[in-house]
Amino acid sequence: MASAVANPRPASSGIKRLFERFPFLPALMILAVLLALNGLYQPRSVSFIGMTGLVKTYLALIMLAIAQTYVVFAGDIDLSAGAIVSLVNVVIVVLMEQWGGSGLSVMAALGVGLAVGLACGIVNGIVVAALRLQAIVATFATSIFFTGLALYVLPVAGTPAPAAFWRTYGGRFFEIPFVLYAVVVLAMVIYVLARTRLATQLLAIGDDSQAAFQSGLPVTAIRIRGYALCGIFAALAAFCITGDTASGDPLVGGKMTLFSVAAVVLGGSALSGGFGTVVGSLIGALIIGLINSLVFFVGTPSEWQNLVQGLAILVALMAGVLVGRRARA
Amino acid sequence: MPKLKLSGVSKAYGATVALKRGDLEIDGGEVHVLIGSNGSGKSTLCKIVAGSVRPDAGEILLDDQPVTVSGPQAARALGIGIFYQELSLAAHRTVAENISLPDLPMKAGIFVDREALASRAARYIALFDGVTGDGFSADATVETLRADQRQLVEIMKALAAETPVLIFDEPTSALDRAQVDRFFDILRDLKAKGRSIVFISHRMDEIFAIGDRVTVIRDGETVGTRRIADIDPAGVVRLMVGEQDELAPPASAPPAANHTGAGSVLGVKDLSGRGFANMNFEVARGEILGFGGLHGQGQSSVLRAIFGATPPAQGAITLNGKPFAASSPREAIRNGCAYVSGDRTRDGVVHGRPILENVTPIHYLRDRLFLARPSALRDKALPALQALHTKFATLSHPINSLSGGNQQKVVIARWLIDRPDVLLLDDPTKGIDLSAKADLFALVRKLAEEGVGIVLYSSEDAELLNNADRILVFNGGQVTRELTGTERTRYNLYQAAYEAA
């Protein structure tokens, strides 16, 4: 009655609703712009083969960005994600080598790799959620710990992965590259995970963990599950990077950690938690990949590449914020 | 046999005793009102029953069986549901998700059953059909809702638990009359079904409209329980106050204002903005101008626009005769404009910081203070806090250790160190107990006598009628009526407020 007359608010336009429903739209627009620029400077880069190459190189970062997203949902962060990638990478490479590199031993090693990722995630979850240490510092500490383990498993980089493994990752089945199958499976997994109770609960905790606790949610257990999921996806990222580099390197993932955080933010998720999408993080990781390749295609001198890369990521972040704000205003 | 019985329940946080001795007995099929001033321990008592606070001592009997409520989950399993005063909603989740959040319906073991979710939400939203207001739907995110709508969601969430014992800790503080009426219909229905309901409110009329029995808590101790039929409002107040006899100033007419056109301190001409239009009024030095009307008719929006907290509106504002258009609260404060919001968690309190820091930010801003000595600040903060009879242990205790009413006093105290010219009060007594209200309004009148121009919006009609020299009645973002002198009656106020509705 009275309240219906009361609050004259502007009718929300279709565009606004669209942006609210799909918060990763700004990221998608940036992605389109970057694709166009890449095509402009190197037409072959946007061909089927070029895109396959891009996905093959950046599937690891995509996986890690997805891993990061689930902990960010709950307002946490995982600075050990890259270290988990390193650890799983060296564990599977060493196991594959010791077990002979046959198809079966590769599968077994991958199983162990997943278990290692899961275990690392659970350790993070216990440290952060059950022991209540600050996520940013606690996972920084576990990252050093995991890197230490990786160095123990394989002190020097260079042990090659068996051919059966990386040929599969880089190969084709029925004329379609393996990584595209991987992307399709990944899309289905993301779709399924987005509909789980866990995803909703993680987001609710990110919104207001005290409210979630008072609502009767098992907050600690849910946050640990978020970290566990992160560990599993970090292990998948390690599989991708092993397939791409075809070797073991105890420090391979370290640099990826903050890139994964950047991808999550580029994708429109809030680092404070409670708001975001996994698809956005996937797009964010692709944006970072496209920026890196664009910097290369434009012909930036090697000593300037980092500087330009950094600037480009800043610009992409700003563009995302501006586009999102304009659309929601 | 009582459904739920608490005896000798206590809780202390460090040196602060939140609840000394809580006793409560609730029967099936009754609405049991819990009343007491802020900081008397009502919310603590409720949270102990709901499992989100663990008691230090005492016994809880449910159906004559001693139980330990180890957490909110355990409480639900025992059949206890609660509406939290500070709400327990996830801002970015939808209304439907929030209603079912404690117990999301499942499909295939891991998925959220969207259909069950939607149908459960529809069932509880239908209960409030017609009073939910604009923009309320099952798939709206909670952050897009107004305060009263969020409160409705929290009510629906509590109802959806379908527990035999239901606790409502101030569920009506932001609701308008129609919403309250509907809520009471629902409560009566639940009562008829044999549920046990605990209801907390500071509004005496609501207590007498819905309650069967009333339990009064004072300073963390249960004082007594009476049947509503056997007591009158004055009796309840006597129980709450104890030995002190008079607490609130009698509801006499406020002192005649000395407002002449010459003394105008705040002038608003043709002001329009989001949620209001065509505002024209002047506030004289020493005048208390009241904003009345139903909840959410643009009163807060006008105050926030003057204070520069919302994007600039059309029209002209003058402060002390000079044009004034604050683009930010910072600018408004520098020019001598003060604003106190009823939503202290959002607009007032600096969470987790000491009381001293919560009293002094305005002083920092107005004196352009860069370095400060705590001892010097203490001398300025203490008189301001004492002027409001604020209860606190020491200035270095975090503000969260105080009760809601005392937190609000700290927020108000920060404006008293450097006197403002204009004080904007935006429903300042929301969730504050009667004696704190009396302290607050005594101070407001004193400020007015000293020449401060005051604009008071209150959702409680009695506060307006007792304190404002003039009342502008808001309806649908416009001022529909001005009440002065003897026109200031409850009847006129209601009539103007409900006119267009």
Coordinates of C-alpha atoms in Angstrom, one line a residue, chain A residues 179-303:
Chain A
V179 CA 42.5 -29.5 -24.7
L180 CA 39.1 -28.7 -26.3
Y181 CA 37.7 -31.9 -24.8
A182 CA 39.2 -30.7 -21.5
V183 CA 37.5 -27.3 -21.9
V184 CA 34.1 -28.9 -22.6
V185 CA 34.4 -31.2 -19.5
L186 CA 35.5 -28.2 -17.5
A187 CA 32.5 -26.2 -18.6
M188 CA 30.2 -29.0 -17.5
V189 CA 32.0 -29.3 -14.1
I190 CA 31.7 -25.6 -13.5
Y191 CA 28.0 -25.7 -14.5
V192 CA 27.4 -28.6 -12.0
L193 CA 29.5 -27.0 -9.2
A194 CA 27.6 -23.7 -9.5
R195 CA 24.4 -25.6 -8.7
T196 CA 25.7 -27.3 -5.6
R197 CA 24.7 -26.4 -2.1
L198 CA 28.4 -25.8 -1.3
A199 CA 28.7 -22.9 -3.8
T200 CA 25.7 -21.1 -2.2
Q201 CA 26.9 -21.7 1.3
L202 CA 30.4 -20.4 0.5
L203 CA 28.9 -17.3 -1.0
A204 CA 26.7 -16.8 2.0
I205 CA 29.7 -17.1 4.3
G206 CA 31.5 -14.5 2.2
D207 CA 28.6 -12.1 2.5
D208 CA 28.6 -12.3 6.3
S209 CA 30.2 -15.2 8.1
Q210 CA 28.6 -14.2 11.5
A211 CA 25.2 -14.2 9.9
A212 CA 25.9 -17.5 8.3
F213 CA 27.0 -19.0 11.6
Q214 CA 23.9 -17.6 13.3
S215 CA 21.8 -19.1 10.6
G216 CA 23.1 -22.5 11.6
L217 CA 25.5 -23.1 8.8
P218 CA 28.6 -25.2 9.8
V219 CA 30.9 -22.4 8.8
T220 CA 34.2 -24.0 9.6
A221 CA 33.4 -27.2 7.7
I222 CA 32.2 -25.3 4.7
R223 CA 35.3 -23.1 4.5
I224 CA 37.5 -26.2 4.8
R225 CA 35.5 -27.7 1.9
G226 CA 36.1 -24.6 -0.1
Y227 CA 39.9 -24.9 0.4
A228 CA 39.6 -28.7 -0.4
L229 CA 37.9 -27.8 -3.7
C230 CA 40.7 -25.2 -4.3
G231 CA 43.3 -27.9 -3.8
I232 CA 41.7 -30.2 -6.3
F233 CA 41.5 -27.6 -9.0
A234 CA 45.1 -26.6 -8.2
A235 CA 46.0 -30.3 -8.8
L236 CA 44.2 -30.1 -12.2
A237 CA 46.2 -26.9 -13.0
A238 CA 49.3 -28.9 -12.2
F239 CA 48.3 -31.6 -14.7
C240 CA 47.8 -28.9 -17.4
I241 CA 51.1 -27.3 -16.7
T242 CA 52.8 -30.7 -16.7
G243 CA 51.2 -31.4 -20.1
D244 CA 52.3 -28.1 -21.4
T245 CA 55.9 -28.0 -20.2
A246 CA 56.5 -31.8 -20.3
S247 CA 58.7 -31.7 -17.2
G248 CA 58.9 -31.3 -13.5
D249 CA 59.9 -28.0 -11.9
P250 CA 59.6 -27.5 -8.1
L251 CA 59.1 -23.7 -8.6
V252 CA 56.8 -23.8 -11.7
G253 CA 53.6 -22.6 -9.9
G254 CA 55.0 -19.9 -7.6
K255 CA 54.5 -17.0 -10.1
M256 CA 50.9 -18.2 -10.9
T257 CA 49.4 -17.5 -7.5
L258 CA 48.9 -13.8 -7.8
F259 CA 48.0 -14.1 -11.5
S260 CA 45.1 -16.4 -10.3
V261 CA 44.0 -13.7 -7.8
A262 CA 44.2 -11.1 -10.5
A263 CA 42.1 -13.3 -12.8
V264 CA 39.4 -13.7 -10.1
V265 CA 39.2 -9.9 -9.7
L266 CA 39.2 -9.3 -13.5
G267 CA 36.3 -11.7 -13.7
G268 CA 34.2 -9.4 -11.5
S269 CA 34.4 -11.3 -8.2
A270 CA 34.7 -9.4 -4.9
L271 CA 37.8 -10.3 -3.0
S272 CA 35.8 -9.6 0.2
G273 CA 33.7 -12.5 -0.7
G274 CA 30.0 -13.2 -1.3
F275 CA 29.9 -12.1 -4.9
G276 CA 31.3 -13.5 -8.1
T277 CA 31.2 -16.2 -10.7
V278 CA 33.6 -19.0 -11.7
V279 CA 33.0 -18.2 -15.4
G280 CA 34.3 -14.7 -14.7
S281 CA 37.6 -16.1 -13.3
L282 CA 37.9 -18.3 -16.4
I283 CA 37.5 -15.2 -18.6
G284 CA 39.9 -13.3 -16.4
A285 CA 42.6 -15.9 -16.9
L286 CA 42.1 -15.7 -20.6
I287 CA 42.4 -11.9 -20.5
I288 CA 45.8 -12.3 -18.8
G289 CA 46.8 -14.8 -21.4
L290 CA 45.7 -12.6 -24.3
I291 CA 47.5 -9.6 -22.8
N292 CA 50.7 -11.6 -22.6
S293 CA 50.4 -12.7 -26.2
L294 CA 49.4 -9.3 -27.4
V295 CA 52.5 -7.7 -25.7
F296 CA 54.5 -10.3 -27.7
F297 CA 52.7 -9.8 -31.0
V298 CA 53.0 -6.0 -30.8
G299 CA 56.7 -6.5 -30.8
T300 CA 57.6 -5.0 -27.4
P301 CA 61.3 -5.2 -26.8
S302 CA 62.0 -8.0 -24.3
E303 CA 63.2 -5.6 -21.5

